[in-house]
Amino acid sequence: MARTQRQRDLFGRSMTWICGGALALNILLIVGLLVLLGINGLAYFWQKDLLEVRLEDGRVLLGEVHEVETYREDPTDLDAPLLERYRLRVGNRDLTGIDFVWVDEVDIVERSYPEQAVVLERLEWGNFYGYMKELVRGDEVLASGPQEVWEALVPLQEAKEDLRERIEDLEKGEIGDVNYELERLRLAERRLELDDPPPAEREARMAEIAAQRAELEEEFARLSERLFAMRDELEHEELVMAAASGEEKRIAVGSIVRYLRPNRMGAIGTTGLYLSRIWEFVADDPRESNTEGGIFPAIFGTVMMVFLMSFAVVPFGVLAALYLREYAKEGLIVRMVRIAVNNLAGVPSIVFG
């Protein structure tokens, strides 16, 4: 009997160590995965300097170096010197149709880091890399020259950010409420059709619904007109930018999320920008077809799903525990679990006795 008990204790301790080792291994793998994601993912938010290169074919490119690759002209000749090529993020997708381009070092004739080079983060079309030329309102020139445009853009950009917030509040607030009431009337009309009341009652209720709908549609038209006016105001001023190739592009100031001169930013400014981008990623809504902006809706949805699943699963877990404790017969699996639980120091074995 004592020998059997010792064997059970040895088996229980072995299972406990195996479970503990598996748990420790899983925790180690999770921590390693988080560290790997942090190293590779968080580096994306660090602003790189803007490099301008002039190539042998006469092209001029401006962008951020995202990757450096070494190669040999003849891969089979191991004695050949190693050459480098750069993967530049040149942006300006609305002009060139591409975001990245590879540049061989041997093709570079001249390189520089111009202080006046600017990065524009936009609501659409990704980043724009170039130089500020003019700030205009229709045919009126508000500012001309890189420094004058930069100084004039500061208060204007703040006003545009405030206007974007007011547009969002209008769309999600008053216009959203009107749409909700219109949908409620549509459902009421459909319910009336299904109920099929007497003709007199049906006519009276339909007239009431029609009157309410007419009032709401009038309110919707008024709000829509106000919304269109605000959107026109948002796009009224334009920033004239010159790409490194010399091609000009007019960009609505209201579509600019952030504008930077990376080559003039110090360590403190770059660090502040880095932290603000991380916060934007966590707390803002996505934009540009979910390729830019933040992931707050995804985080919120995941957390809510976990809470809802927990509320749904806990009652079933309690019922399963009661069944195993009071009604289930003790088979091999239950006996193994009982032994393992009893050998965990300080862990009560209420469920399995």
Short mmCIF file of C-alpha atoms in Angstrom, two decimals:
data_model
loop_
_atom_site.label_atom_id
_atom_site.label_comp_id
_atom_site.label_asym_id
_atom_site.label_seq_id
_atom_site.Cartn_x
_atom_site.Cartn_y
_atom_site.Cartn_z
CA MET A 1 0.00 0.00 0.00
CA ALA A 2 2.81 2.38 0.94
CA ARG A 3 4.64 1.51 -2.27
CA THR A 4 1.55 2.24 -4.32
CA GLN A 5 1.15 5.58 -2.57
CA ARG A 6 4.81 6.46 -3.28
CA GLN A 7 4.33 5.59 -6.93
CA ARG A 8 1.26 7.80 -7.10
CA ASP A 9 3.14 10.64 -5.42
CA LEU A 10 6.06 10.24 -7.82
CA PHE A 11 3.71 10.20 -10.79
CA GLY A 12 1.87 13.26 -9.48
CA ARG A 13 5.08 15.20 -8.94
CA SER A 14 6.28 14.25 -12.43
CA MET A 15 3.07 15.50 -13.98
CA THR A 16 3.33 18.70 -11.96
CA TRP A 17 6.87 19.33 -13.17
CA ILE A 18 5.90 18.57 -16.76
CA CYS A 19 2.96 21.00 -16.58
CA GLY A 20 5.12 23.64 -14.93
CA GLY A 21 7.86 23.22 -17.53
CA ALA A 22 5.36 23.47 -20.38
CA LEU A 23 3.88 26.62 -18.84
CA ALA A 24 7.34 28.17 -18.41
CA LEU A 25 8.25 27.31 -22.01
CA ASN A 26 5.03 28.90 -23.30
CA ILE A 27 5.63 32.06 -21.26
CA LEU A 28 9.21 32.22 -22.59
CA LEU A 29 8.00 31.85 -26.17
CA ILE A 30 5.38 34.57 -25.69
CA VAL A 31 7.93 36.97 -24.18
CA GLY A 32 10.35 36.22 -27.02
CA LEU A 33 7.65 36.87 -29.60
CA LEU A 34 6.74 40.18 -27.95
CA VAL A 35 10.39 41.24 -27.87
CA LEU A 36 10.81 40.31 -31.55
CA LEU A 37 7.69 42.26 -32.51
CA GLY A 38 8.86 45.21 -30.41
CA ILE A 39 12.31 45.32 -32.02
CA ASN A 40 11.04 45.03 -35.58
CA GLY A 41 7.71 46.83 -35.24
CA LEU A 42 8.47 49.81 -33.03
CA ALA A 43 11.43 50.80 -35.21
CA TYR A 44 8.92 51.63 -37.96
CA PHE A 45 7.75 54.72 -36.06
CA TRP A 46 11.23 56.28 -35.83
CA GLN A 47 11.60 59.11 -38.34
CA LYS A 48 14.60 58.70 -40.63
CA ASP A 49 16.50 61.51 -42.31
CA LEU A 50 15.64 62.37 -45.91
CA LEU A 51 18.32 61.45 -48.43
CA GLU A 52 18.41 63.12 -51.85
CA VAL A 53 20.41 61.33 -54.54
CA ARG A 54 21.25 62.29 -58.12
CA LEU A 55 21.70 59.28 -60.40
CA GLU A 56 23.78 58.78 -63.53
CA ASP A 57 20.67 58.78 -65.71
CA GLY A 58 19.78 62.29 -64.44
CA ARG A 59 16.97 61.28 -62.09
CA VAL A 60 16.78 62.92 -58.66
CA LEU A 61 15.18 60.95 -55.83
CA LEU A 62 14.26 62.04 -52.33
CA GLY A 63 13.21 59.65 -49.58
CA GLU A 64 13.99 57.59 -46.50
CA VAL A 65 16.45 54.70 -46.53
CA HIS A 66 14.48 51.71 -45.26
CA GLU A 67 16.88 48.91 -46.15
CA VAL A 68 20.50 48.42 -47.22
CA GLU A 69 21.45 45.29 -49.15
CA THR A 70 24.87 44.01 -50.24
CA TYR A 71 25.44 42.12 -53.48
CA ARG A 72 28.05 41.13 -56.04
CA GLU A 73 27.78 41.94 -59.72
CA ASP A 74 28.68 38.31 -60.42
CA PRO A 75 27.16 36.12 -57.68
CA THR A 76 29.42 33.22 -58.70
CA ASP A 77 32.63 35.24 -58.18
CA LEU A 78 33.22 35.16 -54.43
CA ASP A 79 36.31 37.37 -54.81
CA ALA A 80 34.33 40.22 -56.37
CA PRO A 81 33.86 43.28 -54.12
CA LEU A 82 30.61 43.67 -52.23
CA LEU A 83 28.39 46.49 -53.46
CA GLU A 84 25.47 48.17 -51.73
CA ARG A 85 22.02 49.17 -52.84
CA TYR A 86 19.40 51.14 -50.96
CA ARG A 87 15.67 50.69 -50.71
CA LEU A 88 14.30 54.23 -50.70
CA ARG A 89 10.81 55.12 -49.65
CA VAL A 90 10.13 57.91 -52.11
CA GLY A 91 6.36 58.23 -51.51
CA ASN A 92 4.49 60.60 -53.86
CA ARG A 93 2.26 57.72 -54.90
CA ASP A 94 -0.15 60.08 -56.65
CA LEU A 95 2.70 61.22 -58.93
CA THR A 96 4.74 58.06 -59.51
CA GLY A 97 2.39 55.22 -58.55
CA ILE A 98 5.05 53.56 -56.33
CA ASP A 99 6.20 53.98 -52.74
CA PHE A 100 9.63 52.31 -52.82
CA VAL A 101 12.52 52.10 -55.29
CA TRP A 102 15.89 50.31 -55.23
CA VAL A 103 18.99 52.41 -55.94
CA ASP A 104 22.44 50.92 -56.59
CA GLU A 105 25.28 52.77 -54.93
CA VAL A 106 27.33 52.69 -58.14
CA ASP A 107 24.58 54.66 -59.90
CA ILE A 108 24.66 57.52 -57.38
CA VAL A 109 26.51 60.60 -58.61
CA GLU A 110 25.68 62.94 -55.73
CA ARG A 111 23.95 62.61 -52.36
CA SER A 112 22.85 65.13 -49.74
CA TYR A 113 20.53 65.66 -46.75
CA PRO A 114 18.77 68.97 -47.57
CA GLU A 115 17.45 70.83 -44.54
CA GLN A 116 14.41 72.19 -46.40
CA ALA A 117 13.19 68.73 -47.44
CA VAL A 118 9.70 68.09 -46.06
CA VAL A 119 7.59 65.01 -45.29
CA LEU A 120 3.82 65.41 -45.49
CA GLU A 121 1.70 62.73 -43.82
CA ARG A 122 -1.67 62.81 -45.57
CA LEU A 123 -5.12 61.34 -45.10
CA GLU A 124 -4.87 59.82 -48.60
CA TRP A 125 -2.12 58.76 -50.99
CA GLY A 126 0.45 58.20 -48.24
CA ASN A 127 3.47 60.40 -47.61
CA PHE A 128 4.66 63.18 -49.90
CA TYR A 129 8.37 64.04 -50.03
CA GLY A 130 9.46 67.35 -51.50
CA TYR A 131 9.91 71.07 -50.93
CA MET A 132 7.42 73.78 -49.99
CA LYS A 133 6.94 76.45 -52.65
CA GLU A 134 3.71 78.36 -52.02
CA LEU A 135 0.61 78.45 -49.85
CA VAL A 136 -2.41 79.56 -51.88
CA ARG A 137 -6.13 80.18 -51.49
CA GLY A 138 -7.59 79.95 -54.94
CA ASP A 139 -5.57 82.42 -57.03
CA GLU A 140 -4.33 84.31 -53.97
CA VAL A 141 -0.80 83.55 -52.78
CA LEU A 142 -0.72 83.55 -48.98
CA ALA A 143 3.00 82.77 -48.61
CA SER A 144 5.94 82.02 -50.87
CA GLY A 145 9.26 80.36 -50.15
CA PRO A 146 10.07 77.39 -47.85
CA GLN A 147 10.43 79.31 -44.58
CA GLU A 148 7.53 81.70 -45.15
CA VAL A 149 5.21 78.84 -46.10
CA TRP A 150 6.30 76.84 -43.05
CA GLU A 151 5.54 79.71 -40.68
CA ALA A 152 2.17 80.46 -42.32
CA LEU A 153 1.20 76.79 -42.26
CA VAL A 154 1.49 76.39 -38.47
CA PRO A 155 -1.69 78.30 -37.41
CA LEU A 156 -3.56 77.22 -40.56
CA GLN A 157 -2.90 73.54 -39.89
CA GLU A 158 -4.16 73.88 -36.31
CA ALA A 159 -7.37 75.46 -37.62
CA LYS A 160 -7.80 72.62 -40.13
CA GLU A 161 -7.37 69.99 -37.41
CA ASP A 162 -10.08 71.69 -35.37
CA LEU A 163 -12.31 71.80 -38.46
CA ARG A 164 -11.78 68.08 -39.12
CA GLU A 165 -12.82 67.31 -35.55
CA ARG A 166 -15.97 69.43 -35.95
CA ILE A 167 -16.81 67.62 -39.20
CA GLU A 168 -16.40 64.26 -37.47
CA ASP A 169 -18.58 65.38 -34.57
CA LEU A 170 -21.26 66.54 -37.02
CA GLU A 171 -21.21 63.27 -38.96
CA LYS A 172 -21.30 61.04 -35.88
CA GLY A 173 -23.55 63.34 -33.86
CA GLU A 174 -26.41 65.25 -35.46
CA ILE A 175 -26.32 63.54 -38.85
CA GLY A 176 -26.01 60.14 -37.20
CA ASP A 177 -29.03 60.88 -35.01
CA VAL A 178 -31.12 61.90 -38.02
CA ASN A 179 -30.13 58.74 -39.89
CA TYR A 180 -31.08 56.67 -36.86
CA GLU A 181 -34.53 58.27 -36.73
CA LEU A 182 -35.03 57.74 -40.48
CA GLU A 183 -34.16 54.08 -40.11
CA ARG A 184 -36.55 53.80 -37.17
CA LEU A 185 -39.35 55.23 -39.34
CA ARG A 186 -38.52 52.78 -42.11
CA LEU A 187 -38.84 49.88 -39.70
CA ALA A 188 -42.09 51.31 -38.31
CA GLU A 189 -43.48 51.52 -41.84
CA ARG A 190 -42.45 47.94 -42.52
CA ARG A 191 -44.01 46.78 -39.24
CA LEU A 192 -47.23 48.56 -40.19
CA GLU A 193 -47.30 46.65 -43.48
CA LEU A 194 -46.87 43.35 -41.67
CA ASP A 195 -49.52 44.14 -39.03
CA ASP A 196 -52.06 45.09 -41.74
CA PRO A 197 -54.40 47.19 -39.53
CA PRO A 198 -57.79 48.51 -40.71
CA PRO A 199 -57.56 50.97 -43.65
CA ALA A 200 -58.45 54.04 -41.60
CA GLU A 201 -55.86 53.32 -38.92
CA ARG A 202 -53.29 52.38 -41.55
CA GLU A 203 -53.80 55.63 -43.44
CA ALA A 204 -53.53 57.72 -40.26
CA ARG A 205 -50.32 56.02 -39.13
CA MET A 206 -48.79 56.23 -42.61
CA ALA A 207 -49.58 59.95 -42.72
CA GLU A 208 -47.91 60.41 -39.34
CA ILE A 209 -44.81 58.51 -40.52
CA ALA A 210 -44.69 60.55 -43.74
CA ALA A 211 -44.89 63.82 -41.81
CA GLN A 212 -42.07 62.77 -39.49
CA ARG A 213 -39.97 61.59 -42.44
CA ALA A 214 -40.45 64.88 -44.27
CA GLU A 215 -39.34 66.81 -41.20
CA LEU A 216 -36.27 64.59 -40.75
CA GLU A 217 -35.33 64.79 -44.43
CA GLU A 218 -35.51 68.57 -44.24
CA GLU A 219 -33.24 68.50 -41.20
CA PHE A 220 -30.90 66.09 -43.01
CA ALA A 221 -30.71 68.41 -46.02
CA ARG A 222 -29.86 71.35 -43.76
CA LEU A 223 -27.12 69.37 -41.99
CA SER A 224 -25.77 68.06 -45.31
CA GLU A 225 -25.49 71.59 -46.66
CA ARG A 226 -23.61 72.61 -43.53
CA LEU A 227 -21.34 69.56 -43.87
CA PHE A 228 -20.54 70.31 -47.54
CA ALA A 229 -19.71 73.91 -46.63
CA MET A 230 -17.30 72.72 -43.93
CA ARG A 231 -15.65 70.28 -46.33
CA ASP A 232 -15.21 73.03 -48.91
CA GLU A 233 -13.60 75.18 -46.23
CA LEU A 234 -11.33 72.26 -45.32
CA GLU A 235 -9.99 72.06 -48.89
CA HIS A 236 -9.95 75.81 -49.64
CA GLU A 237 -6.26 76.45 -48.96
CA GLU A 238 -3.67 74.44 -50.88
CA LEU A 239 0.02 73.81 -50.41
CA VAL A 240 2.12 73.85 -53.58
CA MET A 241 4.86 71.23 -53.25
CA ALA A 242 7.77 70.49 -55.58
CA ALA A 243 9.00 66.91 -55.80
CA ALA A 244 12.70 66.17 -56.11
CA SER A 245 12.16 65.71 -59.86
CA GLY A 246 10.81 69.27 -60.10
CA GLU A 247 7.20 68.23 -60.69
CA GLU A 248 4.71 70.34 -58.74
CA LYS A 249 1.70 69.07 -56.81
CA ARG A 250 -1.11 70.99 -55.10
CA ILE A 251 -2.19 69.42 -51.81
CA ALA A 252 -5.18 70.56 -49.77
CA VAL A 253 -4.01 71.72 -46.34
CA GLY A 254 -7.02 69.99 -44.78
CA SER A 255 -5.73 66.61 -45.96
CA ILE A 256 -2.37 67.02 -44.19
CA VAL A 257 -2.11 65.13 -40.90
CA ARG A 258 1.47 66.06 -40.06
CA TYR A 259 4.33 67.92 -41.77
CA LEU A 260 8.00 67.53 -40.85
CA ARG A 261 11.51 68.61 -41.76
CA PRO A 262 13.40 65.51 -40.52
CA ASN A 263 16.86 66.79 -41.40
CA ARG A 264 16.36 69.75 -39.05
CA MET A 265 14.91 67.79 -36.15
CA GLY A 266 17.13 67.06 -33.19
CA ALA A 267 17.10 64.02 -30.93
CA ILE A 268 14.45 65.53 -28.63
CA GLY A 269 12.13 66.42 -31.50
CA THR A 270 12.55 63.01 -33.13
CA THR A 271 11.88 61.25 -29.83
CA GLY A 272 8.73 63.30 -29.24
CA LEU A 273 7.53 62.49 -32.76
CA TYR A 274 8.27 58.80 -32.15
CA LEU A 275 6.16 58.74 -28.96
CA SER A 276 3.31 60.65 -30.63
CA ARG A 277 3.25 58.15 -33.50
CA ILE A 278 3.08 55.22 -31.09
CA TRP A 279 0.18 56.88 -29.25
CA GLU A 280 -1.55 57.58 -32.56
CA PHE A 281 -1.13 53.90 -33.52
CA VAL A 282 -2.75 52.76 -30.28
CA ALA A 283 -5.46 55.40 -29.80
CA ASP A 284 -6.57 56.62 -33.27
CA ASP A 285 -8.83 55.24 -35.97
CA PRO A 286 -7.33 53.72 -39.13
CA ARG A 287 -7.13 55.61 -42.40
CA GLU A 288 -5.87 55.03 -45.95
CA SER A 289 -7.66 51.64 -46.25
CA ASN A 290 -6.30 50.49 -42.86
CA THR A 291 -2.66 50.99 -43.92
CA GLU A 292 -2.11 54.18 -41.89
CA GLY A 293 -3.36 55.64 -38.63
CA GLY A 294 -4.25 53.62 -35.56
CA ILE A 295 -5.76 50.32 -34.51
CA PHE A 296 -7.98 51.46 -31.65
CA PRO A 297 -11.18 49.88 -33.11
CA ALA A 298 -9.38 46.53 -33.39
CA ILE A 299 -8.14 46.77 -29.79
CA PHE A 300 -11.57 47.76 -28.51
CA GLY A 301 -13.26 44.94 -30.43
CA THR A 302 -10.76 42.36 -29.16
CA VAL A 303 -11.16 43.45 -25.53
CA MET A 304 -14.95 43.43 -25.80
CA MET A 305 -14.89 39.97 -27.38
CA VAL A 306 -12.71 38.66 -24.53
CA PHE A 307 -15.13 40.09 -21.94
CA LEU A 308 -18.19 38.71 -23.71
CA MET A 309 -16.60 35.29 -24.15
CA SER A 310 -15.59 35.29 -20.48
CA PHE A 311 -19.15 36.06 -19.42
CA ALA A 312 -20.39 33.26 -21.68
CA VAL A 313 -17.79 30.68 -20.67
CA VAL A 314 -17.65 31.16 -16.88
CA PRO A 315 -21.15 29.72 -16.20
CA PHE A 316 -20.36 26.64 -18.29
CA GLY A 317 -17.04 26.27 -16.47
CA VAL A 318 -18.76 26.40 -13.09
CA LEU A 319 -21.34 23.83 -14.21
CA ALA A 320 -18.57 21.58 -15.53
CA ALA A 321 -16.72 21.87 -12.21
CA LEU A 322 -19.87 20.96 -10.25
CA TYR A 323 -20.49 18.00 -12.53
CA LEU A 324 -16.92 16.71 -12.16
CA ARG A 325 -17.03 17.21 -8.40
CA GLU A 326 -20.43 15.76 -7.61
CA TYR A 327 -21.50 13.42 -10.41
CA ALA A 328 -18.64 12.31 -12.67
CA LYS A 329 -17.10 8.90 -12.13
CA GLU A 330 -13.40 8.85 -11.45
CA GLY A 331 -11.70 7.54 -14.54
CA LEU A 332 -8.03 7.55 -15.49
CA ILE A 333 -7.93 11.17 -16.66
CA VAL A 334 -9.79 12.47 -13.60
CA ARG A 335 -7.48 10.47 -11.34
CA MET A 336 -4.37 11.90 -13.05
CA VAL A 337 -5.70 15.43 -12.70
CA ARG A 338 -6.59 14.80 -9.04
CA ILE A 339 -3.06 13.59 -8.27
CA ALA A 340 -1.46 16.55 -10.08
CA VAL A 341 -3.70 19.07 -8.31
CA ASN A 342 -3.08 17.53 -4.89
CA ASN A 343 0.67 17.89 -5.41
CA LEU A 344 0.53 21.61 -6.21
CA ALA A 345 1.48 23.35 -3.02
CA GLY A 346 -1.11 25.78 -1.75
CA VAL A 347 -3.64 25.06 -4.50
CA PRO A 348 -6.99 23.81 -3.12
CA SER A 349 -8.49 20.84 -4.89
CA ILE A 350 -12.15 21.82 -4.47
CA VAL A 351 -13.19 20.82 -7.96
CA PHE A 352 -11.73 17.35 -7.92
CA GLY A 353 -11.99 16.55 -4.23
#
